[in-house]
């Protein structure tokens, strides 16, 4: 059995974060409000009324955070750029101090020997764009491409590879279908235009990045889908869920088509939002890499009531994280080999752009070490089975604002005391540092 030390030469080790989850400083230096500022301020949206107003105060403390990254011996750092810092209303003139923050961040990373891997959109849409319809509005895709060009013009001289979107699936479903995340809309399947317009935004931004000689990736949340039984009804439900969660966001960028959504009563034009030529545009710039965010498999059974064509069921007999998410490391191997089998030659090299485990303030750190080591072994197994995986960016560098869970779910290798902002490396920090060093030593043996 191959293990994590067998990961190939050139494999890149990293950590991931996102702007709204760590930066704070939400009114500083001309930043405009994002959908998350507005959503989190609404009573009853985020647990205990927490918001990202201060978060990890990374906006001011980034040198300390980069020192922590340097201590890990990282090759790369995946972070996101807050659109409302760069363009406070999502369009028009650039806010120079906002862009200057990322300029400083990038220089400091490079000085520490860490390659920046920016994500242009991690759910913090400028509120002004949401007021005009947000991702339900086709126009937002064009605004995104302009924003991407502005940022790439400023930082592209120092950053080779770029991620357009983070998890358009979670953003559509949690933000627009269920209302658990910002902007808090509860449109159910009428949220589909938010999928298409994000993908159109990806396509337009990808072209802008490519024109500037930059590499393009997207980070999708992917899950192996397990039918609850081998009954035809459960198999059909699993197929329908796979189309919605996985293929809706990956088939268009890799194959230039949408999966069959007939189970949802939706045709190939997703209810009319797909215009002629859109899919061509979405797939026109071949991806240099697919970012995969993996946390857990999803077990699906036939629907128990009309509405959606599936229902979620528990995965029994496995440990669960503090969040209640099932821990199935081999799901990562299954996911990766499944991607290879499904997409074949159309699949670009993969980078794991998120994977991690949450604990609570009072729990031990050992579950995270167990989670990470088992997932990395599963990853090595997938590589041994022929899947081209180039790097692993764990979620997350430090405890941060975990969306609707506020500060309760802690995904960090570094503990953050949100009263004092004191950072304290956890046991998993030392474990990850030692693993990275051991892998390098193993390669040069
Ligand atoms: C996880 C899901 C979770 C969702 C919302 C995903 O990354 O895979 O299990 O429900 O995030 O936070
Ligand atoms: C998101 C992160 C989030 C993590 C854990 C992913 O869905 O990209 O922002 O913190 O999972 O929920």
Short mmCIF file of C-alpha atoms and ligand atoms in Angstrom, two decimals:
data_model
loop_
_atom_site.label_atom_id
_atom_site.label_comp_id
_atom_site.label_asym_id
_atom_site.label_seq_id
_atom_site.Cartn_x
_atom_site.Cartn_y
_atom_site.Cartn_z
CA UNK A 1 0.00 0.00 0.00
CA UNK A 2 1.50 3.34 -0.98
CA UNK A 3 1.36 6.01 1.68
CA UNK A 4 1.70 9.77 1.86
CA UNK A 5 5.51 9.66 1.64
CA UNK A 6 5.15 8.10 -1.82
CA UNK A 7 3.55 11.26 -3.23
CA UNK A 8 5.59 12.27 -6.27
CA UNK A 9 8.45 14.74 -6.60
CA UNK A 10 7.17 18.23 -7.31
CA UNK A 11 4.04 17.60 -5.24
CA UNK A 12 3.02 20.90 -3.64
CA UNK A 13 2.08 21.26 0.00
CA UNK A 14 -0.18 24.12 1.03
CA UNK A 15 -2.91 25.53 3.23
CA UNK A 16 -6.14 27.28 2.24
CA UNK A 17 -8.12 30.21 3.61
CA UNK A 18 -10.75 32.64 2.30
CA UNK A 19 -11.02 36.41 2.60
CA UNK A 20 -14.25 36.84 4.54
CA UNK A 21 -13.34 34.01 6.89
CA UNK A 22 -10.04 35.55 8.07
CA UNK A 23 -9.50 39.18 7.04
CA UNK A 24 -11.85 41.27 9.20
CA UNK A 25 -11.32 45.02 8.59
CA UNK A 26 -14.58 45.07 6.67
CA UNK A 27 -14.93 48.83 6.54
CA UNK A 28 -11.27 49.65 6.20
CA UNK A 29 -9.46 51.33 3.30
CA UNK A 30 -12.59 51.79 1.24
CA UNK A 31 -13.84 48.19 1.19
CA UNK A 32 -17.51 48.04 0.19
CA UNK A 33 -20.05 45.78 1.92
CA UNK A 34 -20.34 42.20 0.71
CA UNK A 35 -23.35 39.92 0.84
CA UNK A 36 -21.80 38.25 3.89
CA UNK A 37 -21.62 41.52 5.88
CA UNK A 38 -25.27 42.15 5.19
CA UNK A 39 -26.42 38.56 5.71
CA UNK A 40 -24.49 38.01 8.96
CA UNK A 41 -25.90 41.26 10.40
CA UNK A 42 -29.41 39.87 10.03
CA UNK A 43 -30.61 38.23 13.26
CA UNK A 44 -30.90 34.46 13.15
CA UNK A 45 -28.62 33.85 10.19
CA UNK A 46 -25.30 32.93 11.81
CA UNK A 47 -25.00 30.96 15.04
CA UNK A 48 -24.79 33.27 18.08
CA UNK A 49 -24.87 36.33 15.85
CA UNK A 50 -21.21 35.95 14.90
CA UNK A 51 -19.94 37.92 11.89
CA UNK A 52 -16.69 38.23 9.95
CA UNK A 53 -16.24 41.87 10.95
CA UNK A 54 -13.02 41.08 12.82
CA UNK A 55 -12.50 37.36 12.10
CA UNK A 56 -8.76 36.63 12.47
CA UNK A 57 -7.84 40.27 11.81
CA UNK A 58 -5.59 38.87 9.10
CA UNK A 59 -5.81 42.18 7.24
CA UNK A 60 -3.48 43.60 9.90
CA UNK A 61 -1.80 40.43 11.13
CA UNK A 62 -0.83 38.88 7.80
CA UNK A 63 2.93 39.08 8.49
CA UNK A 64 2.46 36.89 11.58
CA UNK A 65 0.29 34.49 9.58
CA UNK A 66 2.87 34.24 6.81
CA UNK A 67 5.52 33.50 9.45
CA UNK A 68 3.31 30.61 10.61
CA UNK A 69 3.09 29.37 7.03
CA UNK A 70 6.83 29.63 6.62
CA UNK A 71 7.21 27.56 9.78
CA UNK A 72 5.22 24.79 8.09
CA UNK A 73 7.59 24.78 5.12
CA UNK A 74 4.77 25.28 2.63
CA UNK A 75 5.17 25.45 -1.13
CA UNK A 76 1.90 27.30 -1.67
CA UNK A 77 -0.86 29.31 -0.03
CA UNK A 78 -4.40 29.39 -1.35
CA UNK A 79 -6.28 32.51 -0.26
CA UNK A 80 -9.10 34.51 -1.77
CA UNK A 81 -9.31 38.09 -2.93
CA UNK A 82 -12.27 40.12 -1.67
CA UNK A 83 -13.96 41.63 -4.70
CA UNK A 84 -15.50 44.44 -2.55
CA UNK A 85 -12.02 45.57 -1.52
CA UNK A 86 -10.97 45.88 -5.15
CA UNK A 87 -14.25 47.28 -6.50
CA UNK A 88 -16.44 48.38 -3.57
CA UNK A 89 -19.64 48.26 -5.65
CA UNK A 90 -18.53 45.42 -7.90
CA UNK A 91 -18.11 47.60 -10.96
CA UNK A 92 -16.29 50.63 -12.15
CA UNK A 93 -13.27 52.31 -10.62
CA UNK A 94 -10.74 50.35 -8.65
CA UNK A 95 -10.14 51.09 -4.99
CA UNK A 96 -6.33 51.38 -4.89
CA UNK A 97 -5.84 50.76 -1.14
CA UNK A 98 -7.87 47.54 -1.42
CA UNK A 99 -5.75 46.20 -4.23
CA UNK A 100 -2.61 47.37 -2.44
CA UNK A 101 -3.36 44.99 0.44
CA UNK A 102 -3.09 41.99 -1.88
CA UNK A 103 0.02 43.47 -3.42
CA UNK A 104 1.68 43.55 0.02
CA UNK A 105 0.41 40.07 0.84
CA UNK A 106 1.79 38.61 -2.38
CA UNK A 107 5.19 40.22 -1.93
CA UNK A 108 5.41 38.97 1.65
CA UNK A 109 4.49 35.45 0.55
CA UNK A 110 7.10 35.44 -2.18
CA UNK A 111 9.68 36.69 0.24
CA UNK A 112 8.83 33.72 2.48
CA UNK A 113 9.31 31.39 -0.49
CA UNK A 114 5.59 30.58 -0.75
CA UNK A 115 3.76 30.60 -4.08
CA UNK A 116 0.45 32.49 -3.88
CA UNK A 117 -2.59 30.66 -5.29
CA UNK A 118 -5.42 33.19 -5.30
CA UNK A 119 -9.12 32.48 -5.66
CA UNK A 120 -10.99 35.38 -7.21
CA UNK A 121 -14.37 34.60 -5.70
CA UNK A 122 -15.04 32.82 -2.42
CA UNK A 123 -18.68 33.87 -1.86
CA UNK A 124 -18.23 37.53 -0.82
CA UNK A 125 -20.08 39.27 -3.66
CA UNK A 126 -20.23 43.06 -3.43
CA UNK A 127 -23.67 43.82 -1.97
CA UNK A 128 -24.34 46.37 -4.72
CA UNK A 129 -24.26 43.54 -7.26
CA UNK A 130 -26.57 41.44 -5.10
CA UNK A 131 -28.99 44.37 -5.02
CA UNK A 132 -29.04 44.13 -8.82
CA UNK A 133 -29.84 40.40 -8.70
CA UNK A 134 -26.52 38.89 -7.71
CA UNK A 135 -25.70 35.63 -9.47
CA UNK A 136 -29.26 35.42 -10.75
CA UNK A 137 -28.35 38.33 -12.98
CA UNK A 138 -26.37 37.45 -16.10
CA UNK A 139 -24.63 40.80 -15.91
CA UNK A 140 -22.72 39.71 -12.79
CA UNK A 141 -20.70 37.31 -14.94
CA UNK A 142 -19.44 40.18 -17.09
CA UNK A 143 -18.63 42.31 -14.03
CA UNK A 144 -16.63 39.36 -12.66
CA UNK A 145 -14.52 39.14 -15.81
CA UNK A 146 -13.69 42.86 -15.53
CA UNK A 147 -12.72 42.44 -11.90
CA UNK A 148 -10.56 39.42 -12.78
CA UNK A 149 -8.74 41.46 -15.43
CA UNK A 150 -8.06 44.32 -13.02
CA UNK A 151 -6.60 42.02 -10.39
CA UNK A 152 -4.58 40.02 -12.91
CA UNK A 153 -3.12 43.21 -14.36
CA UNK A 154 -1.87 44.17 -10.93
CA UNK A 155 -0.69 40.81 -9.55
CA UNK A 156 -0.24 38.60 -12.61
CA UNK A 157 3.45 39.44 -12.88
CA UNK A 158 4.04 37.47 -9.66
CA UNK A 159 1.37 34.78 -9.64
CA UNK A 160 1.41 31.98 -12.22
CA UNK A 161 -1.86 30.15 -11.50
CA UNK A 162 -5.31 31.46 -10.59
CA UNK A 163 -8.55 29.95 -9.34
CA UNK A 164 -11.67 31.66 -10.62
CA UNK A 165 -14.43 30.40 -8.30
CA UNK A 166 -14.68 28.51 -5.06
CA UNK A 167 -17.40 25.86 -4.91
CA UNK A 168 -20.10 27.30 -7.14
CA UNK A 169 -22.26 24.33 -6.00
CA UNK A 170 -22.20 25.28 -2.32
CA UNK A 171 -22.71 28.94 -3.16
CA UNK A 172 -25.74 28.20 -5.32
CA UNK A 173 -27.33 25.68 -2.97
CA UNK A 174 -26.58 27.27 0.40
CA UNK A 175 -26.81 30.86 -0.79
CA UNK A 176 -29.60 30.84 -3.35
CA UNK A 177 -31.58 27.58 -2.95
CA UNK A 178 -31.70 27.03 0.83
CA UNK A 179 -30.79 30.41 2.32
CA UNK A 180 -28.32 28.97 4.86
CA UNK A 181 -25.54 31.19 3.52
CA UNK A 182 -25.50 34.71 2.06
CA UNK A 183 -27.34 36.09 0.24
CA UNK A 184 -29.98 34.02 2.03
CA UNK A 185 -32.34 33.30 -0.84
CA UNK A 186 -34.63 30.28 -0.67
CA UNK A 187 -35.36 29.65 -4.33
CA UNK A 188 -34.86 25.87 -4.42
CA UNK A 189 -34.50 24.83 -8.08
CA UNK A 190 -35.15 28.39 -9.24
CA UNK A 191 -31.60 29.01 -8.01
CA UNK A 192 -30.19 27.31 -11.12
CA UNK A 193 -29.38 30.58 -12.92
CA UNK A 194 -26.89 31.18 -10.09
CA UNK A 195 -25.09 28.03 -11.27
CA UNK A 196 -25.05 29.03 -14.89
CA UNK A 197 -24.02 32.63 -14.31
CA UNK A 198 -21.16 31.58 -12.02
CA UNK A 199 -19.96 29.18 -14.72
CA UNK A 200 -20.30 31.88 -17.37
CA UNK A 201 -18.28 34.15 -15.08
CA UNK A 202 -15.65 31.44 -14.88
CA UNK A 203 -15.49 31.18 -18.66
CA UNK A 204 -15.22 34.92 -19.22
CA UNK A 205 -12.62 35.37 -16.47
CA UNK A 206 -10.66 32.34 -17.69
CA UNK A 207 -10.32 34.00 -21.09
CA UNK A 208 -9.12 37.23 -19.47
CA UNK A 209 -6.54 35.35 -17.39
CA UNK A 210 -5.35 33.29 -20.33
CA UNK A 211 -4.95 36.43 -22.47
CA UNK A 212 -2.52 37.60 -19.80
CA UNK A 213 -0.54 34.37 -20.01
CA UNK A 214 -1.85 33.02 -16.69
CA UNK A 215 -2.92 29.51 -15.73
CA UNK A 216 -6.55 28.91 -14.84
CA UNK A 217 -8.23 26.60 -12.37
CA UNK A 218 -11.61 26.28 -10.68
CA UNK A 219 -12.16 24.81 -7.18
CA UNK A 220 -15.19 22.55 -7.04
CA UNK A 221 -16.70 20.85 -4.02
CA UNK A 222 -16.99 17.23 -5.10
CA UNK A 223 -18.41 14.23 -3.31
CA UNK A 224 -18.64 10.54 -4.12
CA UNK A 225 -22.34 9.73 -4.19
CA UNK A 226 -23.34 6.44 -2.57
CA UNK A 227 -26.74 4.96 -3.30
CA UNK A 228 -28.33 3.70 -0.08
CA UNK A 229 -29.10 0.35 -1.72
CA UNK A 230 -28.95 -1.28 -5.12
CA UNK A 231 -32.68 -0.72 -5.71
CA UNK A 232 -33.51 1.04 -8.98
CA UNK A 233 -35.12 3.90 -7.06
CA UNK A 234 -32.04 4.52 -4.90
CA UNK A 235 -29.73 4.25 -7.92
CA UNK A 236 -31.81 6.78 -9.84
CA UNK A 237 -31.81 9.15 -6.87
CA UNK A 238 -28.03 8.85 -6.52
CA UNK A 239 -27.61 9.54 -10.23
CA UNK A 240 -29.78 12.67 -9.91
CA UNK A 241 -27.81 13.92 -6.92
CA UNK A 242 -24.47 13.28 -8.65
CA UNK A 243 -25.67 15.36 -11.60
CA UNK A 244 -26.58 18.28 -9.31
CA UNK A 245 -23.63 18.29 -6.91
CA UNK A 246 -20.75 17.14 -9.09
CA UNK A 247 -21.46 17.14 -12.78
CA UNK A 248 -23.43 20.39 -13.04
CA UNK A 249 -20.27 22.29 -12.18
CA UNK A 250 -17.59 20.12 -13.77
CA UNK A 251 -19.09 18.80 -17.03
CA UNK A 252 -19.55 22.30 -18.50
CA UNK A 253 -15.94 23.35 -17.87
CA UNK A 254 -14.39 20.06 -19.01
CA UNK A 255 -16.88 18.75 -21.56
CA UNK A 256 -18.76 21.85 -22.65
CA UNK A 257 -22.19 20.50 -21.72
CA UNK A 258 -24.60 20.27 -18.83
CA UNK A 259 -25.55 16.89 -17.36
CA UNK A 260 -29.08 15.60 -17.76
CA UNK A 261 -31.25 17.33 -15.15
CA UNK A 262 -34.54 15.83 -16.34
CA UNK A 263 -35.06 14.35 -12.84
CA UNK A 264 -35.49 17.97 -11.69
CA UNK A 265 -37.89 18.80 -14.49
CA UNK A 266 -35.22 21.01 -16.04
CA UNK A 267 -34.15 20.98 -19.69
CA UNK A 268 -30.70 21.59 -21.18
CA UNK A 269 -31.17 25.38 -21.12
CA UNK A 270 -31.67 25.27 -17.32
CA UNK A 271 -35.00 27.00 -17.53
CA UNK A 272 -33.92 29.51 -20.16
CA UNK A 273 -30.82 31.13 -18.68
CA UNK A 274 -28.40 29.30 -20.99
CA UNK A 275 -27.96 31.31 -24.18
CA UNK A 276 -26.57 30.01 -27.46
CA UNK A 277 -22.80 29.98 -27.30
CA UNK A 278 -22.57 30.07 -23.50
CA UNK A 279 -21.34 26.52 -23.10
CA UNK A 280 -18.71 27.08 -25.76
CA UNK A 281 -17.53 30.08 -23.80
CA UNK A 282 -17.50 28.22 -20.50
CA UNK A 283 -15.31 25.46 -21.93
CA UNK A 284 -13.27 27.61 -24.33
CA UNK A 285 -10.24 28.06 -22.09
CA UNK A 286 -9.01 24.60 -21.15
CA UNK A 287 -8.29 24.32 -17.44
CA UNK A 288 -4.66 24.00 -16.41
CA UNK A 289 -5.80 22.28 -13.26
CA UNK A 290 -8.95 21.16 -11.49
CA UNK A 291 -9.18 22.16 -7.84
CA UNK A 292 -10.95 19.54 -5.78
CA UNK A 293 -12.40 20.33 -2.36
CA UNK A 294 -13.21 17.06 -0.63
CA UNK A 295 -14.71 16.56 2.82
CA UNK A 296 -16.98 13.52 2.70
CA UNK A 297 -19.09 11.19 0.55
CA UNK A 298 -22.86 11.66 0.37
CA UNK A 299 -25.32 8.80 0.76
CA UNK A 300 -28.53 9.15 -1.17
CA UNK A 301 -31.86 7.31 -1.21
CA UNK A 302 -35.07 7.64 -3.21
CA UNK A 303 -37.15 10.67 -2.23
CA UNK A 304 -39.56 10.25 0.65
CA UNK A 305 -41.76 13.15 -0.38
CA UNK A 306 -42.33 14.96 -3.66
CA UNK A 307 -40.11 17.92 -4.39
CA UNK A 308 -36.51 16.88 -4.88
CA UNK A 309 -35.67 13.59 -6.62
CA UNK A 310 -33.46 12.36 -3.76
CA UNK A 311 -33.12 12.30 0.00
CA UNK A 312 -29.99 12.34 2.18
CA UNK A 313 -29.31 9.41 4.46
CA UNK A 314 -26.63 8.91 7.09
CA UNK A 315 -23.43 6.99 6.52
CA UNK A 316 -23.47 4.54 9.41
CA UNK A 317 -20.51 2.98 11.23
CA UNK A 318 -17.93 5.67 10.48
CA UNK A 319 -16.58 8.39 12.77
CA UNK A 320 -18.05 11.86 12.36
CA UNK A 321 -16.32 15.21 12.80
CA UNK A 322 -17.45 17.85 15.29
CA UNK A 323 -19.54 19.24 12.43
CA UNK A 324 -21.26 15.84 12.13
CA UNK A 325 -19.63 15.11 8.78
CA UNK A 326 -18.77 11.45 8.11
CA UNK A 327 -15.06 10.65 7.95
CA UNK A 328 -14.36 8.43 4.94
CA UNK A 329 -10.76 8.85 3.77
CA UNK A 330 -11.08 6.27 1.01
CA UNK A 331 -13.82 8.49 -0.44
CA UNK A 332 -11.02 10.73 -1.67
CA UNK A 333 -9.40 7.87 -3.60
CA UNK A 334 -12.82 6.87 -4.94
CA UNK A 335 -13.58 10.43 -5.98
CA UNK A 336 -10.28 10.92 -7.78
CA UNK A 337 -10.30 7.61 -9.65
CA UNK A 338 -13.95 8.27 -10.51
CA UNK A 339 -13.05 11.65 -12.02
CA UNK A 340 -10.36 10.00 -14.09
CA UNK A 341 -12.77 7.32 -15.30
CA UNK A 342 -15.55 9.81 -16.06
CA UNK A 343 -13.55 12.56 -17.76
CA UNK A 344 -10.66 10.56 -19.24
CA UNK A 345 -8.37 12.70 -21.38
CA UNK A 346 -10.49 15.79 -20.65
CA UNK A 347 -9.38 15.75 -17.00
CA UNK A 348 -6.54 18.18 -16.28
CA UNK A 349 -4.07 17.63 -13.42
CA UNK A 350 -5.80 17.83 -10.04
CA UNK A 351 -4.87 19.85 -6.98
CA UNK A 352 -6.67 19.17 -3.71
CA UNK A 353 -7.61 22.76 -2.87
CA UNK A 354 -9.42 21.92 0.40
CA UNK A 355 -9.65 18.97 2.77
CA UNK A 356 -9.79 19.12 6.53
CA UNK A 357 -11.59 18.38 9.76
CA UNK A 358 -13.34 20.61 12.26
CA UNK A 359 -13.09 20.33 16.00
CA UNK A 360 -14.60 22.50 18.73
CA UNK A 361 -12.93 24.76 21.26
CA UNK A 362 -12.89 22.01 23.85
CA UNK A 363 -12.04 18.98 21.72
CA UNK A 364 -8.69 17.30 21.21
CA UNK A 365 -6.63 17.89 18.09
CA UNK A 366 -5.89 14.21 17.44
CA UNK A 367 -8.99 13.69 15.23
CA UNK A 368 -7.58 16.24 12.79
CA UNK A 369 -4.22 14.47 12.60
CA UNK A 370 -6.00 11.17 12.05
CA UNK A 371 -8.22 12.76 9.41
CA UNK A 372 -5.36 14.38 7.50
CA UNK A 373 -3.03 11.41 7.59
CA UNK A 374 -5.70 8.97 6.44
CA UNK A 375 -6.80 11.28 3.61
CA UNK A 376 -3.24 11.76 2.46
CA UNK A 377 -2.71 8.01 2.37
CA UNK A 378 -5.89 7.69 0.28
CA UNK A 379 -4.56 10.42 -2.00
CA UNK A 380 -1.27 8.55 -2.43
CA UNK A 381 -3.28 5.45 -3.31
CA UNK A 382 -5.15 7.38 -6.02
CA UNK A 383 -1.85 8.64 -7.40
CA UNK A 384 -0.52 5.07 -7.40
CA UNK A 385 -3.64 4.12 -9.37
CA UNK A 386 -2.66 6.65 -12.01
CA UNK A 387 -4.49 9.87 -11.10
CA UNK A 388 -2.38 12.98 -11.72
CA UNK A 389 -2.53 14.99 -8.47
CA UNK A 390 -0.10 17.87 -8.13
CA UNK A 391 -0.70 19.26 -4.65
CA UNK A 392 -2.66 19.29 -1.41
CA UNK A 393 -3.89 22.45 0.32
CA UNK A 394 -5.45 21.66 3.66
CA UNK A 395 -8.41 23.58 5.04
CA UNK A 396 -7.36 25.58 6.97
CA UNK A 397 -4.27 27.43 8.18
CA UNK A 398 -6.10 28.71 11.24
CA UNK A 399 -9.46 28.65 12.98
CA UNK A 400 -11.73 31.15 11.27
CA UNK A 401 -15.27 32.34 10.59
CA UNK A 402 -17.01 29.13 9.57
CA UNK A 403 -19.95 30.75 7.75
CA UNK A 404 -23.34 29.88 9.32
CA UNK A 405 -21.52 28.16 12.22
CA UNK A 406 -19.73 31.36 13.19
CA UNK A 407 -16.60 30.67 15.23
CA UNK A 408 -17.84 27.36 16.60
CA UNK A 409 -16.39 24.93 14.07
CA UNK A 410 -12.60 25.12 14.09
CA UNK A 411 -10.75 23.82 11.02
CA UNK A 412 -7.32 25.34 11.79
CA UNK A 413 -3.86 23.88 12.21
CA UNK A 414 -3.42 26.98 14.33
CA UNK A 415 -5.76 27.83 17.20
CA UNK A 416 -7.05 31.40 17.25
CA UNK A 417 -8.31 33.01 20.44
CA UNK A 418 -10.92 35.35 18.98
CA UNK A 419 -10.85 37.59 22.07
CA UNK A 420 -7.12 38.31 21.98
CA UNK A 421 -6.25 37.23 18.41
CA UNK A 422 -3.49 35.08 19.85
CA UNK A 423 -2.40 32.33 17.46
CA UNK A 424 -1.26 29.02 18.95
CA UNK A 425 -0.10 26.18 16.70
CA UNK A 426 -1.92 22.93 17.44
CA UNK A 427 -0.47 19.42 17.46
CA UNK A 428 -1.66 19.08 13.85
CA UNK A 429 0.49 22.06 12.87
CA UNK A 430 3.61 20.25 14.08
CA UNK A 431 2.39 17.06 12.45
CA UNK A 432 1.90 18.75 9.06
CA UNK A 433 5.26 20.52 9.30
CA UNK A 434 7.01 17.24 10.07
CA UNK A 435 5.19 15.45 7.26
CA UNK A 436 6.25 18.06 4.70
CA UNK A 437 9.85 17.81 5.90
CA UNK A 438 9.74 14.01 5.91
CA UNK A 439 8.36 13.95 2.36
CA UNK A 440 11.18 16.16 1.14
CA UNK A 441 13.77 14.05 2.93
CA UNK A 442 12.23 10.87 1.51
CA UNK A 443 12.39 12.24 -2.03
CA UNK A 444 16.04 13.22 -1.73
CA UNK A 445 17.12 10.00 0.00
C1 LIG B 1 -19.29 19.50 2.78
C2 LIG B 1 -20.74 19.22 3.08
C3 LIG B 1 -21.31 20.38 3.85
C4 LIG B 1 -21.16 21.68 3.05
C5 LIG B 1 -21.69 22.92 3.70
C6 LIG B 1 -19.17 20.85 2.12
O1 LIG B 1 -17.83 21.19 2.00
O2 LIG B 1 -18.76 18.50 1.95
O3 LIG B 1 -20.85 18.03 3.80
O4 LIG B 1 -22.65 20.14 4.16
O5 LIG B 1 -19.79 21.90 2.80
O6 LIG B 1 -20.86 23.52 4.65
C1 LIG B 2 -15.57 26.12 1.88
C2 LIG B 2 -14.86 26.76 3.05
C3 LIG B 2 -15.41 26.18 4.33
C4 LIG B 2 -15.09 24.71 4.36
C5 LIG B 2 -15.61 24.01 5.60
C6 LIG B 2 -15.80 24.65 2.03
O1 LIG B 2 -17.13 24.37 1.68
O2 LIG B 2 -14.92 26.44 0.68
O3 LIG B 2 -15.04 28.14 2.97
O4 LIG B 2 -14.92 26.83 5.46
O5 LIG B 2 -15.66 24.05 3.27
O6 LIG B 2 -16.98 24.11 5.69
#
